[in-house]
PDB file of C-alpha atoms in Angstrom:
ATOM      1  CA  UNK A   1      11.590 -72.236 -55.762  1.00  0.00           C
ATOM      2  CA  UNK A   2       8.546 -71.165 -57.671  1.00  0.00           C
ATOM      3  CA  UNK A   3       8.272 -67.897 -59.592  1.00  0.00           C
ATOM      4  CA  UNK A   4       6.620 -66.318 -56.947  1.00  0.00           C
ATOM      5  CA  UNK A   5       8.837 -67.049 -54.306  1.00  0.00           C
ATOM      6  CA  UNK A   6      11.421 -65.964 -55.600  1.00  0.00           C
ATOM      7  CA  UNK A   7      10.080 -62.427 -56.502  1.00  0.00           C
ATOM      8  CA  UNK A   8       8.761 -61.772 -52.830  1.00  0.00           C
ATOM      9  CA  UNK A   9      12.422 -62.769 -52.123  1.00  0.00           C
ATOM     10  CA  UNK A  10      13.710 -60.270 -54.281  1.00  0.00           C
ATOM     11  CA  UNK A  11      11.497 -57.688 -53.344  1.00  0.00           C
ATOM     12  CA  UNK A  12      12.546 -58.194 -49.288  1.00  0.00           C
ATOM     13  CA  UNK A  13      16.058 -57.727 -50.708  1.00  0.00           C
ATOM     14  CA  UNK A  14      15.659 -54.959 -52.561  1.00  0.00           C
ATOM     15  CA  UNK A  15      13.589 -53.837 -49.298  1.00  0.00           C
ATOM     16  CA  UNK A  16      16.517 -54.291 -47.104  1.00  0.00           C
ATOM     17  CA  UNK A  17      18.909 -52.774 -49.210  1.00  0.00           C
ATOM     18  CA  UNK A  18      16.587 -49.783 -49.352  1.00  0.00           C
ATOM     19  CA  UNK A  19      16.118 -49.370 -44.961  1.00  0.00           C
ATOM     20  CA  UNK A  20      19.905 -49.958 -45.456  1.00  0.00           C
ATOM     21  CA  UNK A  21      20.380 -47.133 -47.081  1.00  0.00           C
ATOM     22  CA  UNK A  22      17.614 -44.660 -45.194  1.00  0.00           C
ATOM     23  CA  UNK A  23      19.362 -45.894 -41.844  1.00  0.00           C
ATOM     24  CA  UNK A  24      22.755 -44.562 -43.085  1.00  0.00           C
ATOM     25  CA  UNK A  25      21.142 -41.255 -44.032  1.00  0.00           C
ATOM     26  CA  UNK A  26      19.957 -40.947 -40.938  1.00  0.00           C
ATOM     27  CA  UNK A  27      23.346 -41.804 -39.297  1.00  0.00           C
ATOM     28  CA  UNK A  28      25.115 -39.187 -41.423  1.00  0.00           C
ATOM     29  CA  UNK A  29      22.198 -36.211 -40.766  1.00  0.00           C
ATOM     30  CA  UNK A  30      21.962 -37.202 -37.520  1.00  0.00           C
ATOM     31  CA  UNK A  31      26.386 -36.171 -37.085  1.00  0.00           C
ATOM     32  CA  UNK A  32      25.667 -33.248 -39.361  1.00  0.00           C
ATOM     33  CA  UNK A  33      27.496 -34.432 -42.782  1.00  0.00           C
ATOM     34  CA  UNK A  34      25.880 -32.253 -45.635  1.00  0.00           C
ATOM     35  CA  UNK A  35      24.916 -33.446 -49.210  1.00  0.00           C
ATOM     36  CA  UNK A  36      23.725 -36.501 -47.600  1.00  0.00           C
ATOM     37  CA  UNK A  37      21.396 -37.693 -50.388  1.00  0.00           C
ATOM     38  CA  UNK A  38      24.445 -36.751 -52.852  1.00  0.00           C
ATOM     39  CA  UNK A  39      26.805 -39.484 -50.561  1.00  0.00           C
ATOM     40  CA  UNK A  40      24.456 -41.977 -50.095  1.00  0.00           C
ATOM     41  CA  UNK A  41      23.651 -42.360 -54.022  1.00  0.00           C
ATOM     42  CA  UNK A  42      27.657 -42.830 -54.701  1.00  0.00           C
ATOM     43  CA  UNK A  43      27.974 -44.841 -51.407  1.00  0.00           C
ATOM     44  CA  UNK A  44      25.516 -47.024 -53.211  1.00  0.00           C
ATOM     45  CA  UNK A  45      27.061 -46.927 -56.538  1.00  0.00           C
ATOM     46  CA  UNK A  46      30.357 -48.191 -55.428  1.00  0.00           C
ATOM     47  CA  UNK A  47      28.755 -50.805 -53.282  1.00  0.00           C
ATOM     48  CA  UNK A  48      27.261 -52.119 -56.412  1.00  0.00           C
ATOM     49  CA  UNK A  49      30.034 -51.823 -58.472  1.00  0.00           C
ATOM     50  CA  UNK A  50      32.309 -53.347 -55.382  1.00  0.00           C
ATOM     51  CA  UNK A  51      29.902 -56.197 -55.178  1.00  0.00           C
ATOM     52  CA  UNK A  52      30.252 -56.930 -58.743  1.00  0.00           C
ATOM     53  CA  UNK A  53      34.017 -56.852 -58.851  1.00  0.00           C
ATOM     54  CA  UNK A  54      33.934 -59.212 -55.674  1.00  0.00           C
ATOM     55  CA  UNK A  55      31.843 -61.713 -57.231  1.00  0.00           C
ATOM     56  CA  UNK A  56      34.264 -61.394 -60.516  1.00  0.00           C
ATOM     57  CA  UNK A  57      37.132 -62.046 -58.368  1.00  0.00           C
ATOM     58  CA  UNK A  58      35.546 -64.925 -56.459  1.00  0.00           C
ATOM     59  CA  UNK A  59      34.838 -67.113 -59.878  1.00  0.00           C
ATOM     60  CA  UNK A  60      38.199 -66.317 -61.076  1.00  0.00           C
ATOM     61  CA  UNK A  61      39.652 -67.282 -57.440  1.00  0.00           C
ATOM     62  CA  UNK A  62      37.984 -70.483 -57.669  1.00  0.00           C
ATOM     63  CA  UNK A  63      38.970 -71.572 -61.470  1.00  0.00           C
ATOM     64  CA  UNK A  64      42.789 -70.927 -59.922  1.00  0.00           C
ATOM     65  CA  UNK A  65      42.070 -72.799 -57.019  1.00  0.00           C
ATOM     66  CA  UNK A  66      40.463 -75.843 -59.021  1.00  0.00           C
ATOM     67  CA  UNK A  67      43.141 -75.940 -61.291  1.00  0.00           C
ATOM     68  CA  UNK A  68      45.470 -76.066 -58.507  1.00  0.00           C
ATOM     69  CA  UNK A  69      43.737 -78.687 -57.012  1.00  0.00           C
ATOM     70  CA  UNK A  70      43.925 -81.018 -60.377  1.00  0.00           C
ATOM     71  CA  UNK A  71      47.473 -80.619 -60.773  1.00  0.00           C
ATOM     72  CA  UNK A  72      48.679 -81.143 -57.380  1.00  0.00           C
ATOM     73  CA  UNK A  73      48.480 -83.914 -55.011  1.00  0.00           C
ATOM     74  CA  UNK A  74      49.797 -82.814 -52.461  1.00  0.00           C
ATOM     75  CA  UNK A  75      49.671 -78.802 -50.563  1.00  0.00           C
ATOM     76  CA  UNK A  76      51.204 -76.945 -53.238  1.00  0.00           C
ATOM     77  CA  UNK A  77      53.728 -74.394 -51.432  1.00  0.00           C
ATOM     78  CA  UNK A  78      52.172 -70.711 -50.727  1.00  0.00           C
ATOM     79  CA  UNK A  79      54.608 -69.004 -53.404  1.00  0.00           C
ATOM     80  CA  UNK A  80      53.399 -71.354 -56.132  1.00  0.00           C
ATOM     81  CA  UNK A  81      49.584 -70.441 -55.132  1.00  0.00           C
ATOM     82  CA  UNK A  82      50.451 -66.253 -54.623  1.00  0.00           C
ATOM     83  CA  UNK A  83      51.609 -66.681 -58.140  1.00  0.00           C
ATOM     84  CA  UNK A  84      48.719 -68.285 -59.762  1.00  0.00           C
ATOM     85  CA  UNK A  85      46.261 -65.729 -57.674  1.00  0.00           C
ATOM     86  CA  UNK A  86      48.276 -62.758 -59.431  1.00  0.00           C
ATOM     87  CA  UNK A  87      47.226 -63.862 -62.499  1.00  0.00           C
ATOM     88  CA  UNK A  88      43.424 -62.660 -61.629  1.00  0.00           C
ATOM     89  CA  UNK A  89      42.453 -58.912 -62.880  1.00  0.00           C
ATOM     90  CA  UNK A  90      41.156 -57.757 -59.480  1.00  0.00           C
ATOM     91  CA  UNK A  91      43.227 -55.023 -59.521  1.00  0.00           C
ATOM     92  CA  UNK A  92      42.850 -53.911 -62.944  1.00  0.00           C
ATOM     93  CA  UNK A  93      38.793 -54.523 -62.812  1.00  0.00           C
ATOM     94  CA  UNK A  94      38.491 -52.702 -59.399  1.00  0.00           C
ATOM     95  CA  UNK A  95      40.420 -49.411 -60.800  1.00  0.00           C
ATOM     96  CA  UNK A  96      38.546 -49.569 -64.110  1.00  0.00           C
ATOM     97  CA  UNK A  97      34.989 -50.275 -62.022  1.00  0.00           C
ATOM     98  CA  UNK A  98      35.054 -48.387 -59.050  1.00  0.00           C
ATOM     99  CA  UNK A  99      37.772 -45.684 -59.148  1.00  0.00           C
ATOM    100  CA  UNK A 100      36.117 -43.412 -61.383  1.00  0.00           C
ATOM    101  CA  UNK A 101      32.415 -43.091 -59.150  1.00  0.00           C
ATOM    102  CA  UNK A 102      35.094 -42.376 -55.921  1.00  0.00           C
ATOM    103  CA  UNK A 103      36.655 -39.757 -58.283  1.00  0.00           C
ATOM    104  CA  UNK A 104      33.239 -38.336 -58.881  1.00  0.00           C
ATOM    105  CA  UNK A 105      32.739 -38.510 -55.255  1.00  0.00           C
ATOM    106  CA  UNK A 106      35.308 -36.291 -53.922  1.00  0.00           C
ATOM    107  CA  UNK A 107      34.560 -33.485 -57.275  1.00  0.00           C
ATOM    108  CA  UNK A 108      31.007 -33.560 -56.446  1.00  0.00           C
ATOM    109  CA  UNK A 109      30.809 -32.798 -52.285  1.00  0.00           C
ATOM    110  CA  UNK A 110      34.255 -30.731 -53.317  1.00  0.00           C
ATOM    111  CA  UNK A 111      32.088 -28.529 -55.720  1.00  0.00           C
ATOM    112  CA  UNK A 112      28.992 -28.334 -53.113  1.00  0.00           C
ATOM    113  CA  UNK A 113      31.187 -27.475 -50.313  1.00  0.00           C
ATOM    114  CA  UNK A 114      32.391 -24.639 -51.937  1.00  0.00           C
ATOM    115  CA  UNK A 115      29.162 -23.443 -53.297  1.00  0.00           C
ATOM    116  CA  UNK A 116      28.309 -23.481 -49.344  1.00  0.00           C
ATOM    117  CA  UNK A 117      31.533 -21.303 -48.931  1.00  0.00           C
ATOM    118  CA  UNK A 118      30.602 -18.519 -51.637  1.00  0.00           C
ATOM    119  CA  UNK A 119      33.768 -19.800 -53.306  1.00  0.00           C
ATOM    120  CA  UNK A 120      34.971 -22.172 -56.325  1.00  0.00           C
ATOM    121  CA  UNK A 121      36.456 -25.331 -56.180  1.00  0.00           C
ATOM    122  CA  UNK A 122      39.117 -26.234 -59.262  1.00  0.00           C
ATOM    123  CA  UNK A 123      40.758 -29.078 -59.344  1.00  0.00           C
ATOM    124  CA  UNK A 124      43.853 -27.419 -60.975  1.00  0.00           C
ATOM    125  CA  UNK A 125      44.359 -25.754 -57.985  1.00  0.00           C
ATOM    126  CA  UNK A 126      45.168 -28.810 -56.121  1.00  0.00           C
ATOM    127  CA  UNK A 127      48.398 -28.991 -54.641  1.00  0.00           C
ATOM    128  CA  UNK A 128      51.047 -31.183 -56.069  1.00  0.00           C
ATOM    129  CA  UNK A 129      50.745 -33.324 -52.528  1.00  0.00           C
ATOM    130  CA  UNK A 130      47.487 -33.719 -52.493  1.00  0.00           C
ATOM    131  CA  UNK A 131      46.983 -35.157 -55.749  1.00  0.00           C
ATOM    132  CA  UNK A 132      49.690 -37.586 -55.188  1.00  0.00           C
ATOM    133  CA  UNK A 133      48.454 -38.168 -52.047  1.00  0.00           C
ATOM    134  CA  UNK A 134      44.931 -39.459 -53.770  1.00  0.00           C
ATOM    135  CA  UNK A 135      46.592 -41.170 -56.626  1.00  0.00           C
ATOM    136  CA  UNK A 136      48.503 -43.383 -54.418  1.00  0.00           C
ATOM    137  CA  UNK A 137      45.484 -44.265 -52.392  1.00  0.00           C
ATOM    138  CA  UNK A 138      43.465 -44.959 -55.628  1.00  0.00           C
ATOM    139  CA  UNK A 139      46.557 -47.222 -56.971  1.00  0.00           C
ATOM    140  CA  UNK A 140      47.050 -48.965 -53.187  1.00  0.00           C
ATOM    141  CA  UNK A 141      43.227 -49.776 -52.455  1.00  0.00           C
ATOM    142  CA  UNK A 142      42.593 -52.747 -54.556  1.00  0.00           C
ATOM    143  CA  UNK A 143      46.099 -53.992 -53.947  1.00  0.00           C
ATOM    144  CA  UNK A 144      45.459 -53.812 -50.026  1.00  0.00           C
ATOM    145  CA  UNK A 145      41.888 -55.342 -50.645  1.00  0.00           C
ATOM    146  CA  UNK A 146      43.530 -57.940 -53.050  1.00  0.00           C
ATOM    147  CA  UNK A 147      46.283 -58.960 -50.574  1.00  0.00           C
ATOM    148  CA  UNK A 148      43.565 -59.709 -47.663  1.00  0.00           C
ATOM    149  CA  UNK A 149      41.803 -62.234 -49.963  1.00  0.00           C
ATOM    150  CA  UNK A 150      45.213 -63.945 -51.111  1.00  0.00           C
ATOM    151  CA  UNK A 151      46.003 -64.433 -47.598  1.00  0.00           C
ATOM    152  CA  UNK A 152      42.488 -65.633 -47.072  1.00  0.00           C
ATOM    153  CA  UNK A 153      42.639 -68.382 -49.831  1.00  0.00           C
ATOM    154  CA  UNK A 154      46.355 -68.906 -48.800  1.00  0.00           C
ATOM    155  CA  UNK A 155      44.761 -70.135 -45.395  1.00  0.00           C
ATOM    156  CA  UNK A 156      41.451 -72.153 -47.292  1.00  0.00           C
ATOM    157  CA  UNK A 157      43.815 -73.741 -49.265  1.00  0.00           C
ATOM    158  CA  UNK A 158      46.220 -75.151 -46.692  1.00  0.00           C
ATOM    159  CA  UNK A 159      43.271 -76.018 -44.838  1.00  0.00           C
ATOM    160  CA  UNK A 160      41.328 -78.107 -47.106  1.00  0.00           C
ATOM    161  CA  UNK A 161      44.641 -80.168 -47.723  1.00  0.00           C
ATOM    162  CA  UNK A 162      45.580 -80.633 -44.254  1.00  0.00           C
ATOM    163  CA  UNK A 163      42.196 -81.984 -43.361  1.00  0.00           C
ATOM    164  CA  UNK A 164      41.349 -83.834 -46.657  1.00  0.00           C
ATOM    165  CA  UNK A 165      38.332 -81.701 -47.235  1.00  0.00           C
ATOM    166  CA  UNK A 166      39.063 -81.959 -51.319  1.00  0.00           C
ATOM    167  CA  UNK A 167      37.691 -79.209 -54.070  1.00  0.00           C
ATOM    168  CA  UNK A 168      34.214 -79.368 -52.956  1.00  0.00           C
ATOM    169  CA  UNK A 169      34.861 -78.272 -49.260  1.00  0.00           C
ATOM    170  CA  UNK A 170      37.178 -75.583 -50.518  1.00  0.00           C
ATOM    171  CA  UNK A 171      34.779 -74.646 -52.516  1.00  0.00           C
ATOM    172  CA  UNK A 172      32.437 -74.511 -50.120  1.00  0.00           C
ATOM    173  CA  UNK A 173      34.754 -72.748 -47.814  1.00  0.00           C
ATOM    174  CA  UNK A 174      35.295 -69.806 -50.620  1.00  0.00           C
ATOM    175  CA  UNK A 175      31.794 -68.966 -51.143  1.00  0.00           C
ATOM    176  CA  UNK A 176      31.485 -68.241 -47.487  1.00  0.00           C
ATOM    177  CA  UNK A 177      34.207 -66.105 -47.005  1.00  0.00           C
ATOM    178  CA  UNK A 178      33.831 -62.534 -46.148  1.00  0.00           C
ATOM    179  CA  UNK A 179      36.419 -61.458 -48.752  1.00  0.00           C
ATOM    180  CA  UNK A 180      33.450 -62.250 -51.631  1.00  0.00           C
ATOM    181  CA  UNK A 181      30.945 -61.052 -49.189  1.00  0.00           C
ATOM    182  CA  UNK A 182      28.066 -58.247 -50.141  1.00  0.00           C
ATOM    183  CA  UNK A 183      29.005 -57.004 -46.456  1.00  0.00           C
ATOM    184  CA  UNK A 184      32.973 -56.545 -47.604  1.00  0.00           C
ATOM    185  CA  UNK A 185      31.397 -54.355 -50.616  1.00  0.00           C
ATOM    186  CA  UNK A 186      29.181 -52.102 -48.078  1.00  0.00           C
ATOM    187  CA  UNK A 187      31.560 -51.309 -45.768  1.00  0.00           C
ATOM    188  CA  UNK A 188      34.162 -50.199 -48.852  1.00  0.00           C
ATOM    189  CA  UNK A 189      32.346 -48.456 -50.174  1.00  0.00           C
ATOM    190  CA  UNK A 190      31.075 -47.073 -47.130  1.00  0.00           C
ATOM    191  CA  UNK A 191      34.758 -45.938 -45.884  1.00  0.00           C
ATOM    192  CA  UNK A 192      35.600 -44.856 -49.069  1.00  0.00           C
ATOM    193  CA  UNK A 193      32.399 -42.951 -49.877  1.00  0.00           C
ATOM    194  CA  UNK A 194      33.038 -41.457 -46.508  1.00  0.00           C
ATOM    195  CA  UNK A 195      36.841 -40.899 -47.007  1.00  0.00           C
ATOM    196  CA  UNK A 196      36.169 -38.837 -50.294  1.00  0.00           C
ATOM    197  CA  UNK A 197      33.805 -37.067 -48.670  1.00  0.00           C
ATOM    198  CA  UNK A 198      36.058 -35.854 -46.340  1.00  0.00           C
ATOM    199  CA  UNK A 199      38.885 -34.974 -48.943  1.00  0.00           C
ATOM    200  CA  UNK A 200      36.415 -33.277 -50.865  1.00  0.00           C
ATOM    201  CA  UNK A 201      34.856 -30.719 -48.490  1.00  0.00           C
ATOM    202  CA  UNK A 202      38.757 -30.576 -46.867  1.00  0.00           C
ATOM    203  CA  UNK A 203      40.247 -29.661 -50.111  1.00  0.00           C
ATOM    204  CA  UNK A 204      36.928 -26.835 -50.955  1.00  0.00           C
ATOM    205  CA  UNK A 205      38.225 -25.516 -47.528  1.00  0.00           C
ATOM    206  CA  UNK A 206      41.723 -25.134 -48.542  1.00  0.00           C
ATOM    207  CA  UNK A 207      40.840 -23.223 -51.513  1.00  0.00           C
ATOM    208  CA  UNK A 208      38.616 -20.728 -49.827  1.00  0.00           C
ATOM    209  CA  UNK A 209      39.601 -17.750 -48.353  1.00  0.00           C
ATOM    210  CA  UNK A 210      37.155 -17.355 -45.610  1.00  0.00           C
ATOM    211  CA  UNK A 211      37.674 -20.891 -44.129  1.00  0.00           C
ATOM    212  CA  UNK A 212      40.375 -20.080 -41.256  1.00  0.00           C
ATOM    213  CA  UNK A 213      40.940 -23.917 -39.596  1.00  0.00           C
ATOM    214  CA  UNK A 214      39.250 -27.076 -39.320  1.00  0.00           C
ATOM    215  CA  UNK A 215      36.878 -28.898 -36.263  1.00  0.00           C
ATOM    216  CA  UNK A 216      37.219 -32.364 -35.860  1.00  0.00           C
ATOM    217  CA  UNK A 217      33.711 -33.462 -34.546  1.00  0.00           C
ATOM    218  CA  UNK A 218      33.116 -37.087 -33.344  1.00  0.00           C
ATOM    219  CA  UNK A 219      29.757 -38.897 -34.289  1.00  0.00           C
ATOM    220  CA  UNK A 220      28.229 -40.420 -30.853  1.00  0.00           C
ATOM    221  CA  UNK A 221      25.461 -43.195 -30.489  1.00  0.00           C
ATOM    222  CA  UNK A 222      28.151 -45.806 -31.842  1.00  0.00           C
ATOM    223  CA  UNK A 223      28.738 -49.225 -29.407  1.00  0.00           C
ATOM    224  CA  UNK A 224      32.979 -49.411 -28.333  1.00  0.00           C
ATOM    225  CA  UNK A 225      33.534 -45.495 -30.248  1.00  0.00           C
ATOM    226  CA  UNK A 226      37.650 -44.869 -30.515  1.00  0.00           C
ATOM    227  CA  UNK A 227      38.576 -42.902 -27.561  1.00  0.00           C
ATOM    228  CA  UNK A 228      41.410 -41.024 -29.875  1.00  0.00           C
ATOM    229  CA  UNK A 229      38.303 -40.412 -31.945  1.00  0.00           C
ATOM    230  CA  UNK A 230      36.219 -38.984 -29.371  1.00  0.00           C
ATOM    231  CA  UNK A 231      39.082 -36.709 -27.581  1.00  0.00           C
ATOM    232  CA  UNK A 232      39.040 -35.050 -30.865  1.00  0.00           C
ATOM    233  CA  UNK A 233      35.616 -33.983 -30.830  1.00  0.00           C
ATOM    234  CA  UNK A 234      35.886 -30.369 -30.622  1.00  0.00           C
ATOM    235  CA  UNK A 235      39.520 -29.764 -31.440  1.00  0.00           C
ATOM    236  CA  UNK A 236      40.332 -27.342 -33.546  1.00  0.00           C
ATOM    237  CA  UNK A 237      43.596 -26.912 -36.190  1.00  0.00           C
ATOM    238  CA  UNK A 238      44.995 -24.208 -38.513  1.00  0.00           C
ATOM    239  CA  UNK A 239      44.048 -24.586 -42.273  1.00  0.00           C
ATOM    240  CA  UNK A 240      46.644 -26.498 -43.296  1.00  0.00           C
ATOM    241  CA  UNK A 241      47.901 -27.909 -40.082  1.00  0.00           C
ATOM    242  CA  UNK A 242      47.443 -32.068 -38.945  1.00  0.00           C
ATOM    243  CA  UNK A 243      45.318 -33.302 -36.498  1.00  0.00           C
ATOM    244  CA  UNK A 244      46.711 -36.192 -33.966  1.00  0.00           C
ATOM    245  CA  UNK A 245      44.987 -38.770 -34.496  1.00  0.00           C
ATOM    246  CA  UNK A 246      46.324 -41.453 -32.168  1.00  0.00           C
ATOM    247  CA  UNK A 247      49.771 -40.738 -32.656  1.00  0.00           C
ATOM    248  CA  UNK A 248      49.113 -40.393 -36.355  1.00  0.00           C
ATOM    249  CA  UNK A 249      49.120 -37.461 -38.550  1.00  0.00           C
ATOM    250  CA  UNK A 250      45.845 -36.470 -40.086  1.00  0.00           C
ATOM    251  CA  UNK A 251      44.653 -34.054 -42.507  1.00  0.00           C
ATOM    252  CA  UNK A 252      40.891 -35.058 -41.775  1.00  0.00           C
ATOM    253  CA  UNK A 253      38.794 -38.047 -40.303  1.00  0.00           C
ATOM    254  CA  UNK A 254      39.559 -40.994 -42.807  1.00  0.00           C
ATOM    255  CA  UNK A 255      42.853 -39.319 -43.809  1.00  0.00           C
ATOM    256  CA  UNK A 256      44.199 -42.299 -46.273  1.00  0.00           C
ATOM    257  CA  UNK A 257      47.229 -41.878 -44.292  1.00  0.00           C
ATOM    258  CA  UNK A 258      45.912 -43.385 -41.286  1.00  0.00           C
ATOM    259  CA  UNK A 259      46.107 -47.145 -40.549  1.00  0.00           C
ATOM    260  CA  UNK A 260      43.011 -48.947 -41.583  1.00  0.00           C
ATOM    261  CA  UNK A 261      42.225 -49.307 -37.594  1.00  0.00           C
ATOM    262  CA  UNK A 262      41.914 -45.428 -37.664  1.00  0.00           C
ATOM    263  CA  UNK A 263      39.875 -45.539 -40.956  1.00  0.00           C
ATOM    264  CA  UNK A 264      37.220 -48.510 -41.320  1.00  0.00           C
ATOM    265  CA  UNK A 265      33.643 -47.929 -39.645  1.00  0.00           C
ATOM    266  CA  UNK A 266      35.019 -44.140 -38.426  1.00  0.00           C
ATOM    267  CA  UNK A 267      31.908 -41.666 -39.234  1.00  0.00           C
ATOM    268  CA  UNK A 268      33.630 -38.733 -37.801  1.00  0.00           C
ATOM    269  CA  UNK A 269      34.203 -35.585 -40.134  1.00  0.00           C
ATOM    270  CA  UNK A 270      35.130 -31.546 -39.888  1.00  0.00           C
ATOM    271  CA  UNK A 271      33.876 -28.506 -40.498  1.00  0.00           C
ATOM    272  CA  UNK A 272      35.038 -25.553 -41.341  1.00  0.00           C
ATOM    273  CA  UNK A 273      36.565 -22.714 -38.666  1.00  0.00           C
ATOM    274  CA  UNK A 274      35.016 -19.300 -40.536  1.00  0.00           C
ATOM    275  CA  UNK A 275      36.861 -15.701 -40.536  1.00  0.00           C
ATOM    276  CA  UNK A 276      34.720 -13.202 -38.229  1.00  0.00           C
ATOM    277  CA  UNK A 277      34.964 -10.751 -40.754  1.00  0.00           C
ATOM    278  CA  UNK A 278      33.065 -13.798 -43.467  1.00  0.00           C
ATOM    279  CA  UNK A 279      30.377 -14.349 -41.036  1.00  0.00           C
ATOM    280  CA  UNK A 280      27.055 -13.392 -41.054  1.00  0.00           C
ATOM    281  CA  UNK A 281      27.178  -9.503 -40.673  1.00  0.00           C
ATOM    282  CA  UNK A 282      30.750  -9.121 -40.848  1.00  0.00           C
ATOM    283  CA  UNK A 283      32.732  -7.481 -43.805  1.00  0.00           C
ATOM    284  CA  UNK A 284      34.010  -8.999 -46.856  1.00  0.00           C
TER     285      UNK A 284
END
């Protein structure tokens, strides 16, 4: 590939990337999320920084896997390969890497939201359960993320031995996998962008006094929506209270709490439920 080339390549990248990007702000303006030019820029900053860790983890998941390959004739068993792919720093590169822009996330929209409130957001005044609640989810995310690729090489591994496709089809097989994938880093950082959003503006609520409950409203115009999801749309709780989210308790739409089949590709979020007497004309 020529110089050329190769630039008009990049640049239809980049280009992609970039209708990408405007597509998802109209998606998110479109179901009323605010700050949408503040989510989008750390949507994108995680997906980078995702991407990077993924592509980390794939040359480190292939050096294991080669050396595994050179030492062992035959299918080594699927305890002696989990314990050679623990010896990666996915975890470790993934907290250091990406944790800190979701942290900055869910302080940013947090501080917004209660600008938009007349009120002040502190994150001292988190309550003990909700900070344990996010520390948890920041510890169990690259773990979860890390366990779905084991099992994926677990499965390429086997494979390649029980149909003699030796180190070059495995290789081959790993560089395709969606685990590594630019896609995998999108939609994390995506739900995750989306999911600290939602703590954010849920926890500016909490702390302001003319924020009464919560609306769950359901973003239309997706194909095969969640019919939990879209019974919601409309419903309103107490501050403080859970929604029902399928059987599942939920503080707000891509409550970490909820199973990852209530979480991934949801776009649905709340707002707040205002005291008359805080409304426009009312009394203070």
């Amino acid at each position: 590939m020529c110089q050329s080339d190769f630039e008009e390549l990049l640049l239809k990248a980049l280009e992609i990337e970039k209708n990408e990007d405007d597509e998802l702000k109209k998606i998110l303006e479109a179901a009323g999320f605010n700050f949408v030019d503040l989510l989008v820029e750390k949507i994108k900053q995680s997906e980078i920084a995702i991407d990077e860790v993924l592509q980390l983890d794939y040359e480190e998941v292939l050096d294991i896997v080669t050396s595994l390959f050179s030492k062992n004739k035959k299918a080594p068993s699927e305890k002696a390969i989990r314990r050679e792919l623990k010896k990666r720093g996915f975890n470790s590169n993934f907290s250091e890497a990406v944790i800190p822009i979701l942290n900055e996330t869910f302080n940013e929209v947090a501080e917004q939201m209660a600008k938009d409130l007349d009120s002040q957001f502190s994150n001292k005044k988190l309550s003990r359960a909700s900070k344990k609640a996010m520390e948890k989810w920041f510890k169990e995310l690259p773990q979860l993320m890390k366990l779905t690729t084991d099992d994926a090489v677990v499965r390429a591994i086997n494979d390649a031995y029980e149909n003699g496709k030796g180190i070059r089809g495995l290789e081959s097989a790993l560089s395709k996998m969606p685990e590594f994938s630019r896609r995998r880093a999108r939609m994390t950082a995506i739900t995750e962008g989306l999911s600290n959003y939602q703590a954010g503006t849920y926890e500016a609520m909490m702390q302001s006094d003319s924020v009464m409950g919560l609306k769950w409203l359901h973003t239309p115009g997706y194909p095969e929506p969640r019919q939990a999801h879209q019974a919601l749309h409309g419903t309103v709780v107490k501050k403080g209270k859970f929604f029902n989210v399928n059987g599942y308790k939920a503080r707000y739409p891509l409550d970490p709490s909820l199973p990852a089949g209530e979480r991934i590709q949801c776009h649905c979020h709340v707002e707040p439920e205002l005291d008359e007497k805080y409304l426009k004309g009312g009394e203070k």
